[in-house]
mmCIF file of the C-alpha atoms, coordinates in Angstrom:
data_MODEL
# 
_entry.id   MODEL 
# 
loop_
_atom_site.group_PDB 
_atom_site.id 
_atom_site.type_symbol 
_atom_site.label_atom_id 
_atom_site.label_alt_id 
_atom_site.label_comp_id 
_atom_site.label_asym_id 
_atom_site.label_entity_id 
_atom_site.label_seq_id 
_atom_site.pdbx_PDB_ins_code 
_atom_site.Cartn_x 
_atom_site.Cartn_y 
_atom_site.Cartn_z 
_atom_site.occupancy 
_atom_site.B_iso_or_equiv 
_atom_site.pdbx_formal_charge 
_atom_site.auth_seq_id 
_atom_site.auth_comp_id 
_atom_site.auth_asym_id 
_atom_site.auth_atom_id 
_atom_site.pdbx_PDB_model_num 
ATOM 1   C CA . MET A 1 1   ? -10.261 14.257 -1.303  1.00 0.00 ? 1   MET A CA 1 
ATOM 2   C CA . LEU A 1 2   ? -7.421  11.839 -2.039  1.00 0.00 ? 2   LEU A CA 1 
ATOM 3   C CA . LYS A 1 3   ? -8.314  8.875  0.135   1.00 0.00 ? 3   LYS A CA 1 
ATOM 4   C CA . LYS A 1 4   ? -10.178 7.041  -2.637  1.00 0.00 ? 4   LYS A CA 1 
ATOM 5   C CA . LEU A 1 5   ? -7.305  7.344  -5.113  1.00 0.00 ? 5   LEU A CA 1 
ATOM 6   C CA . SER A 1 6   ? -5.578  4.033  -5.728  1.00 0.00 ? 6   SER A CA 1 
ATOM 7   C CA . PRO A 1 7   ? -1.803  4.413  -6.145  1.00 0.00 ? 7   PRO A CA 1 
ATOM 8   C CA . SER A 1 8   ? -1.561  0.994  -7.818  1.00 0.00 ? 8   SER A CA 1 
ATOM 9   C CA . ARG A 1 9   ? -4.176  1.963  -10.426 1.00 0.00 ? 9   ARG A CA 1 
ATOM 10  C CA . LEU A 1 10  ? -2.438  5.273  -11.029 1.00 0.00 ? 10  LEU A CA 1 
ATOM 11  C CA . ARG A 1 11  ? 0.860   3.405  -11.494 1.00 0.00 ? 11  ARG A CA 1 
ATOM 12  C CA . ARG A 1 12  ? -0.689  0.905  -13.927 1.00 0.00 ? 12  ARG A CA 1 
ATOM 13  C CA . SER A 1 13  ? -2.349  3.669  -15.926 1.00 0.00 ? 13  SER A CA 1 
ATOM 14  C CA . THR A 1 14  ? 0.746   5.859  -16.211 1.00 0.00 ? 14  THR A CA 1 
ATOM 15  C CA . GLY A 1 15  ? 3.673   3.463  -15.970 1.00 0.00 ? 15  GLY A CA 1 
ATOM 16  C CA . LYS A 1 16  ? 5.165   5.710  -13.298 1.00 0.00 ? 16  LYS A CA 1 
ATOM 17  C CA . LYS A 1 17  ? 5.897   5.188  -9.631  1.00 0.00 ? 17  LYS A CA 1 
ATOM 18  C CA . ILE A 1 18  ? 3.196   7.182  -7.852  1.00 0.00 ? 18  ILE A CA 1 
ATOM 19  C CA . ILE A 1 19  ? 2.625   7.516  -4.135  1.00 0.00 ? 19  ILE A CA 1 
ATOM 20  C CA . VAL A 1 20  ? -0.527  9.112  -2.721  1.00 0.00 ? 20  VAL A CA 1 
ATOM 21  C CA . LYS A 1 21  ? -0.307  10.583 0.766   1.00 0.00 ? 21  LYS A CA 1 
ATOM 22  C CA . PRO A 1 22  ? -3.575  11.973 2.081   1.00 0.00 ? 22  PRO A CA 1 
ATOM 23  C CA . PHE A 1 23  ? -3.521  14.056 5.246   1.00 0.00 ? 23  PHE A CA 1 
ATOM 24  C CA . PRO A 1 24  ? -7.187  14.313 6.300   1.00 0.00 ? 24  PRO A CA 1 
ATOM 25  C CA . GLY A 1 25  ? -8.058  17.636 7.870   1.00 0.00 ? 25  GLY A CA 1 
ATOM 26  C CA . ALA A 1 26  ? -4.667  19.190 7.124   1.00 0.00 ? 26  ALA A CA 1 
ATOM 27  C CA . THR A 1 27  ? -4.501  22.837 6.155   1.00 0.00 ? 27  THR A CA 1 
ATOM 28  C CA . THR A 1 28  ? -1.971  24.348 3.779   1.00 0.00 ? 28  THR A CA 1 
ATOM 29  C CA . SER A 1 29  ? 0.163   25.526 6.696   1.00 0.00 ? 29  SER A CA 1 
ATOM 30  C CA . ASP A 1 30  ? 0.042   22.009 8.222   1.00 0.00 ? 30  ASP A CA 1 
ATOM 31  C CA . MET A 1 31  ? 1.479   20.630 4.987   1.00 0.00 ? 31  MET A CA 1 
ATOM 32  C CA . LYS A 1 32  ? 4.731   22.520 5.495   1.00 0.00 ? 32  LYS A CA 1 
ATOM 33  C CA . HIS A 1 33  ? 5.384   20.044 8.302   1.00 0.00 ? 33  HIS A CA 1 
ATOM 34  C CA . TYR A 1 34  ? 4.028   16.928 6.586   1.00 0.00 ? 34  TYR A CA 1 
ATOM 35  C CA . ILE A 1 35  ? 5.857   17.514 3.304   1.00 0.00 ? 35  ILE A CA 1 
ATOM 36  C CA . LYS A 1 36  ? 9.260   17.156 4.963   1.00 0.00 ? 36  LYS A CA 1 
ATOM 37  C CA . LEU A 1 37  ? 8.945   13.369 5.210   1.00 0.00 ? 37  LEU A CA 1 
ATOM 38  C CA . THR A 1 38  ? 7.953   13.111 1.565   1.00 0.00 ? 38  THR A CA 1 
ATOM 39  C CA . LEU A 1 39  ? 10.888  15.248 0.445   1.00 0.00 ? 39  LEU A CA 1 
ATOM 40  C CA . GLU A 1 40  ? 13.328  12.891 2.203   1.00 0.00 ? 40  GLU A CA 1 
ATOM 41  C CA . LYS A 1 41  ? 12.476  10.331 -0.525  1.00 0.00 ? 41  LYS A CA 1 
ATOM 42  C CA . ASN A 1 42  ? 13.730  12.766 -3.231  1.00 0.00 ? 42  ASN A CA 1 
ATOM 43  C CA . PRO A 1 43  ? 10.675  12.608 -5.502  1.00 0.00 ? 43  PRO A CA 1 
ATOM 44  C CA . GLN A 1 44  ? 10.994  13.961 -9.044  1.00 0.00 ? 44  GLN A CA 1 
ATOM 45  C CA . LEU A 1 45  ? 7.584   15.618 -8.817  1.00 0.00 ? 45  LEU A CA 1 
ATOM 46  C CA . VAL A 1 46  ? 5.230   16.604 -6.020  1.00 0.00 ? 46  VAL A CA 1 
ATOM 47  C CA . VAL A 1 47  ? 1.579   17.270 -6.758  1.00 0.00 ? 47  VAL A CA 1 
ATOM 48  C CA . ILE A 1 48  ? 0.038   19.499 -4.120  1.00 0.00 ? 48  ILE A CA 1 
ATOM 49  C CA . HIS A 1 49  ? -3.693  19.200 -3.517  1.00 0.00 ? 49  HIS A CA 1 
ATOM 50  C CA . VAL A 1 50  ? -4.349  21.639 -0.680  1.00 0.00 ? 50  VAL A CA 1 
ATOM 51  C CA . GLY A 1 51  ? -6.673  24.486 0.184   1.00 0.00 ? 51  GLY A CA 1 
ATOM 52  C CA . THR A 1 52  ? -9.894  22.551 0.672   1.00 0.00 ? 52  THR A CA 1 
ATOM 53  C CA . ASN A 1 53  ? -9.606  22.729 4.441   1.00 0.00 ? 53  ASN A CA 1 
ATOM 54  C CA . ASP A 1 54  ? -8.625  26.408 4.326   1.00 0.00 ? 54  ASP A CA 1 
ATOM 55  C CA . ILE A 1 55  ? -11.472 27.671 2.149   1.00 0.00 ? 55  ILE A CA 1 
ATOM 56  C CA . GLN A 1 56  ? -13.947 28.133 4.986   1.00 0.00 ? 56  GLN A CA 1 
ATOM 57  C CA . HIS A 1 57  ? -11.679 30.257 7.192   1.00 0.00 ? 57  HIS A CA 1 
ATOM 58  C CA . LYS A 1 58  ? -9.282  32.046 4.833   1.00 0.00 ? 58  LYS A CA 1 
ATOM 59  C CA . GLU A 1 59  ? -9.557  34.395 1.913   1.00 0.00 ? 59  GLU A CA 1 
ATOM 60  C CA . PRO A 1 60  ? -8.448  33.282 -1.565  1.00 0.00 ? 60  PRO A CA 1 
ATOM 61  C CA . GLU A 1 61  ? -5.443  35.621 -1.564  1.00 0.00 ? 61  GLU A CA 1 
ATOM 62  C CA . GLU A 1 62  ? -4.157  34.115 1.679   1.00 0.00 ? 62  GLU A CA 1 
ATOM 63  C CA . ILE A 1 63  ? -4.683  30.575 0.400   1.00 0.00 ? 63  ILE A CA 1 
ATOM 64  C CA . ALA A 1 64  ? -2.793  31.301 -2.827  1.00 0.00 ? 64  ALA A CA 1 
ATOM 65  C CA . LYS A 1 65  ? 0.050   32.916 -0.888  1.00 0.00 ? 65  LYS A CA 1 
ATOM 66  C CA . GLU A 1 66  ? 0.324   29.925 1.472   1.00 0.00 ? 66  GLU A CA 1 
ATOM 67  C CA . VAL A 1 67  ? 0.239   27.415 -1.407  1.00 0.00 ? 67  VAL A CA 1 
ATOM 68  C CA . GLU A 1 68  ? 2.963   29.369 -3.201  1.00 0.00 ? 68  GLU A CA 1 
ATOM 69  C CA . SER A 1 69  ? 5.043   29.405 -0.011  1.00 0.00 ? 69  SER A CA 1 
ATOM 70  C CA . LEU A 1 70  ? 4.576   25.640 0.386   1.00 0.00 ? 70  LEU A CA 1 
ATOM 71  C CA . CYS A 1 71  ? 5.696   25.058 -3.201  1.00 0.00 ? 71  CYS A CA 1 
ATOM 72  C CA . ARG A 1 72  ? 8.723   27.310 -2.721  1.00 0.00 ? 72  ARG A CA 1 
ATOM 73  C CA . THR A 1 73  ? 9.646   25.212 0.340   1.00 0.00 ? 73  THR A CA 1 
ATOM 74  C CA . ILE A 1 74  ? 9.526   22.140 -1.874  1.00 0.00 ? 74  ILE A CA 1 
ATOM 75  C CA . MET A 1 75  ? 11.666  23.802 -4.550  1.00 0.00 ? 75  MET A CA 1 
ATOM 76  C CA . VAL A 1 76  ? 14.260  24.892 -1.981  1.00 0.00 ? 76  VAL A CA 1 
ATOM 77  C CA . ASN A 1 77  ? 14.714  21.236 -1.139  1.00 0.00 ? 77  ASN A CA 1 
ATOM 78  C CA . GLY A 1 78  ? 16.013  20.619 -4.663  1.00 0.00 ? 78  GLY A CA 1 
ATOM 79  C CA . LEU A 1 79  ? 12.888  19.220 -6.240  1.00 0.00 ? 79  LEU A CA 1 
ATOM 80  C CA . SER A 1 80  ? 12.757  19.698 -9.968  1.00 0.00 ? 80  SER A CA 1 
ATOM 81  C CA . LYS A 1 81  ? 8.995   19.836 -10.474 1.00 0.00 ? 81  LYS A CA 1 
ATOM 82  C CA . VAL A 1 82  ? 5.896   20.969 -8.603  1.00 0.00 ? 82  VAL A CA 1 
ATOM 83  C CA . ALA A 1 83  ? 2.282   20.803 -9.720  1.00 0.00 ? 83  ALA A CA 1 
ATOM 84  C CA . ILE A 1 84  ? -0.743  22.301 -8.016  1.00 0.00 ? 84  ILE A CA 1 
ATOM 85  C CA . SER A 1 85  ? -4.088  20.529 -8.190  1.00 0.00 ? 85  SER A CA 1 
ATOM 86  C CA . GLU A 1 86  ? -7.039  22.926 -8.229  1.00 0.00 ? 86  GLU A CA 1 
ATOM 87  C CA . ILE A 1 87  ? -9.311  23.144 -5.211  1.00 0.00 ? 87  ILE A CA 1 
ATOM 88  C CA . ILE A 1 88  ? -12.494 21.169 -5.826  1.00 0.00 ? 88  ILE A CA 1 
ATOM 89  C CA . GLN A 1 89  ? -15.832 22.920 -5.588  1.00 0.00 ? 89  GLN A CA 1 
ATOM 90  C CA . ARG A 1 90  ? -18.365 22.198 -2.863  1.00 0.00 ? 90  ARG A CA 1 
ATOM 91  C CA . ALA A 1 91  ? -22.127 22.183 -2.625  1.00 0.00 ? 91  ALA A CA 1 
ATOM 92  C CA . ASP A 1 92  ? -22.060 25.552 -0.802  1.00 0.00 ? 92  ASP A CA 1 
ATOM 93  C CA . ASP A 1 93  ? -22.414 28.467 -3.274  1.00 0.00 ? 93  ASP A CA 1 
ATOM 94  C CA . LYS A 1 94  ? -20.708 30.973 -0.946  1.00 0.00 ? 94  LYS A CA 1 
ATOM 95  C CA . LEU A 1 95  ? -17.673 28.702 -0.575  1.00 0.00 ? 95  LEU A CA 1 
ATOM 96  C CA . ASN A 1 96  ? -17.673 27.968 -4.310  1.00 0.00 ? 96  ASN A CA 1 
ATOM 97  C CA . THR A 1 97  ? -17.163 31.659 -4.998  1.00 0.00 ? 97  THR A CA 1 
ATOM 98  C CA . LYS A 1 98  ? -14.031 31.475 -2.846  1.00 0.00 ? 98  LYS A CA 1 
ATOM 99  C CA . VAL A 1 99  ? -12.960 28.213 -4.523  1.00 0.00 ? 99  VAL A CA 1 
ATOM 100 C CA . LYS A 1 100 ? -13.247 29.777 -7.985  1.00 0.00 ? 100 LYS A CA 1 
ATOM 101 C CA . LYS A 1 101 ? -11.294 32.883 -6.976  1.00 0.00 ? 101 LYS A CA 1 
ATOM 102 C CA . SER A 1 102 ? -8.659  30.757 -5.240  1.00 0.00 ? 102 SER A CA 1 
ATOM 103 C CA . ASN A 1 103 ? -8.239  28.640 -8.378  1.00 0.00 ? 103 ASN A CA 1 
ATOM 104 C CA . VAL A 1 104 ? -7.799  31.751 -10.541 1.00 0.00 ? 104 VAL A CA 1 
ATOM 105 C CA . LEU A 1 105 ? -5.088  32.944 -8.159  1.00 0.00 ? 105 LEU A CA 1 
ATOM 106 C CA . LEU A 1 106 ? -3.451  29.497 -8.090  1.00 0.00 ? 106 LEU A CA 1 
ATOM 107 C CA . ALA A 1 107 ? -3.343  29.524 -11.899 1.00 0.00 ? 107 ALA A CA 1 
ATOM 108 C CA . LYS A 1 108 ? -1.495  32.866 -11.749 1.00 0.00 ? 108 LYS A CA 1 
ATOM 109 C CA . VAL A 1 109 ? 0.926   31.454 -9.158  1.00 0.00 ? 109 VAL A CA 1 
ATOM 110 C CA . CYS A 1 110 ? 1.636   28.508 -11.447 1.00 0.00 ? 110 CYS A CA 1 
ATOM 111 C CA . LYS A 1 111 ? 2.141   30.726 -14.493 1.00 0.00 ? 111 LYS A CA 1 
ATOM 112 C CA . ASN A 1 112 ? 4.449   33.119 -12.624 1.00 0.00 ? 112 ASN A CA 1 
ATOM 113 C CA . ASN A 1 113 ? 6.595   30.264 -11.291 1.00 0.00 ? 113 ASN A CA 1 
ATOM 114 C CA . ASN A 1 114 ? 6.486   27.950 -14.305 1.00 0.00 ? 114 ASN A CA 1 
ATOM 115 C CA . TRP A 1 115 ? 4.692   25.266 -12.285 1.00 0.00 ? 115 TRP A CA 1 
ATOM 116 C CA . SER A 1 116 ? 2.009   22.954 -13.624 1.00 0.00 ? 116 SER A CA 1 
ATOM 117 C CA . LEU A 1 117 ? -1.665  23.325 -12.767 1.00 0.00 ? 117 LEU A CA 1 
ATOM 118 C CA . ILE A 1 118 ? -4.007  20.345 -12.765 1.00 0.00 ? 118 ILE A CA 1 
ATOM 119 C CA . SER A 1 119 ? -7.534  21.431 -13.596 1.00 0.00 ? 119 SER A CA 1 
ATOM 120 C CA . ASN A 1 120 ? -10.366 19.864 -11.640 1.00 0.00 ? 120 ASN A CA 1 
ATOM 121 C CA . SER A 1 121 ? -13.094 22.013 -13.199 1.00 0.00 ? 121 SER A CA 1 
ATOM 122 C CA . ASP A 1 122 ? -14.786 18.851 -14.495 1.00 0.00 ? 122 ASP A CA 1 
ATOM 123 C CA . ILE A 1 123 ? -15.667 17.821 -10.926 1.00 0.00 ? 123 ILE A CA 1 
ATOM 124 C CA . ASN A 1 124 ? -19.082 19.256 -10.048 1.00 0.00 ? 124 ASN A CA 1 
ATOM 125 C CA . THR A 1 125 ? -21.591 18.837 -7.233  1.00 0.00 ? 125 THR A CA 1 
ATOM 126 C CA . ALA A 1 126 ? -22.803 15.520 -8.718  1.00 0.00 ? 126 ALA A CA 1 
ATOM 127 C CA . SER A 1 127 ? -19.311 14.246 -7.903  1.00 0.00 ? 127 SER A CA 1 
ATOM 128 C CA . LEU A 1 128 ? -19.637 15.014 -4.189  1.00 0.00 ? 128 LEU A CA 1 
ATOM 129 C CA . ASN A 1 129 ? -20.937 12.760 -1.461  1.00 0.00 ? 129 ASN A CA 1 
ATOM 130 C CA . ALA A 1 130 ? -24.047 13.523 0.616   1.00 0.00 ? 130 ALA A CA 1 
ATOM 131 C CA . SER A 1 131 ? -22.128 15.991 2.810   1.00 0.00 ? 131 SER A CA 1 
ATOM 132 C CA . GLY A 1 132 ? -21.365 18.099 -0.268  1.00 0.00 ? 132 GLY A CA 1 
ATOM 133 C CA . LEU A 1 133 ? -17.753 18.272 0.864   1.00 0.00 ? 133 LEU A CA 1 
ATOM 134 C CA . HIS A 1 134 ? -15.926 15.078 -0.124  1.00 0.00 ? 134 HIS A CA 1 
ATOM 135 C CA . LEU A 1 135 ? -15.795 13.140 -3.366  1.00 0.00 ? 135 LEU A CA 1 
ATOM 136 C CA . ASN A 1 136 ? -18.099 10.235 -4.080  1.00 0.00 ? 136 ASN A CA 1 
ATOM 137 C CA . ASP A 1 137 ? -16.856 7.301  -6.187  1.00 0.00 ? 137 ASP A CA 1 
ATOM 138 C CA . ARG A 1 138 ? -17.638 9.162  -9.414  1.00 0.00 ? 138 ARG A CA 1 
ATOM 139 C CA . GLY A 1 139 ? -15.734 12.226 -8.227  1.00 0.00 ? 139 GLY A CA 1 
ATOM 140 C CA . ALA A 1 140 ? -12.747 10.138 -7.159  1.00 0.00 ? 140 ALA A CA 1 
ATOM 141 C CA . ALA A 1 141 ? -12.703 8.516  -10.616 1.00 0.00 ? 141 ALA A CA 1 
ATOM 142 C CA . ILE A 1 142 ? -12.716 11.941 -12.304 1.00 0.00 ? 142 ILE A CA 1 
ATOM 143 C CA . LEU A 1 143 ? -9.926  13.187 -10.033 1.00 0.00 ? 143 LEU A CA 1 
ATOM 144 C CA . ALA A 1 144 ? -7.900  10.051 -10.814 1.00 0.00 ? 144 ALA A CA 1 
ATOM 145 C CA . LYS A 1 145 ? -8.433  10.641 -14.543 1.00 0.00 ? 145 LYS A CA 1 
ATOM 146 C CA . ASN A 1 146 ? -7.292  14.255 -14.190 1.00 0.00 ? 146 ASN A CA 1 
ATOM 147 C CA . TYR A 1 147 ? -4.095  13.063 -12.515 1.00 0.00 ? 147 TYR A CA 1 
ATOM 148 C CA . ILE A 1 148 ? -3.536  10.260 -15.040 1.00 0.00 ? 148 ILE A CA 1 
ATOM 149 C CA . ASP A 1 149 ? -3.936  12.720 -17.916 1.00 0.00 ? 149 ASP A CA 1 
ATOM 150 C CA . PHE A 1 150 ? -1.425  15.029 -16.256 1.00 0.00 ? 150 PHE A CA 1 
ATOM 151 C CA . PHE A 1 151 ? 1.134   12.247 -15.630 1.00 0.00 ? 151 PHE A CA 1 
ATOM 152 C CA . ARG A 1 152 ? 0.859   11.013 -19.222 1.00 0.00 ? 152 ARG A CA 1 
ATOM 153 C CA . LYS A 1 153 ? 1.885   14.402 -20.663 1.00 0.00 ? 153 LYS A CA 1 
# 
């Protein structure tokens, strides 16, 4: 989902130092390992975009719990801010039901922990590539705009 995001364009658009680290195929539990290297750089904010690779095999409640645990791991490492980026819908209606429920639960997690939530509800199936799973160029542009709007706040 993140591979088409251009860190240099995000930097130019926001005036902030932004690093994008995609981990293709990683699940939420995998990110507990990968995030350690990022945290060594002492970022002021970490935006978590996870759950896409979990949606097929896990229930929304489990996904929300794992995302919250991941964010708590980040906070324990002294980070001042965490934001969660909503899971993006897919072309599969059955999975979209799980995506929607997961996003509702993620919104509650953010509210309960005073974390930010980045809405991706403006990304629809027209923004997906032929597989119906990943973003096409239009979808990547919308995701980038969602992030830019968030960083400009």
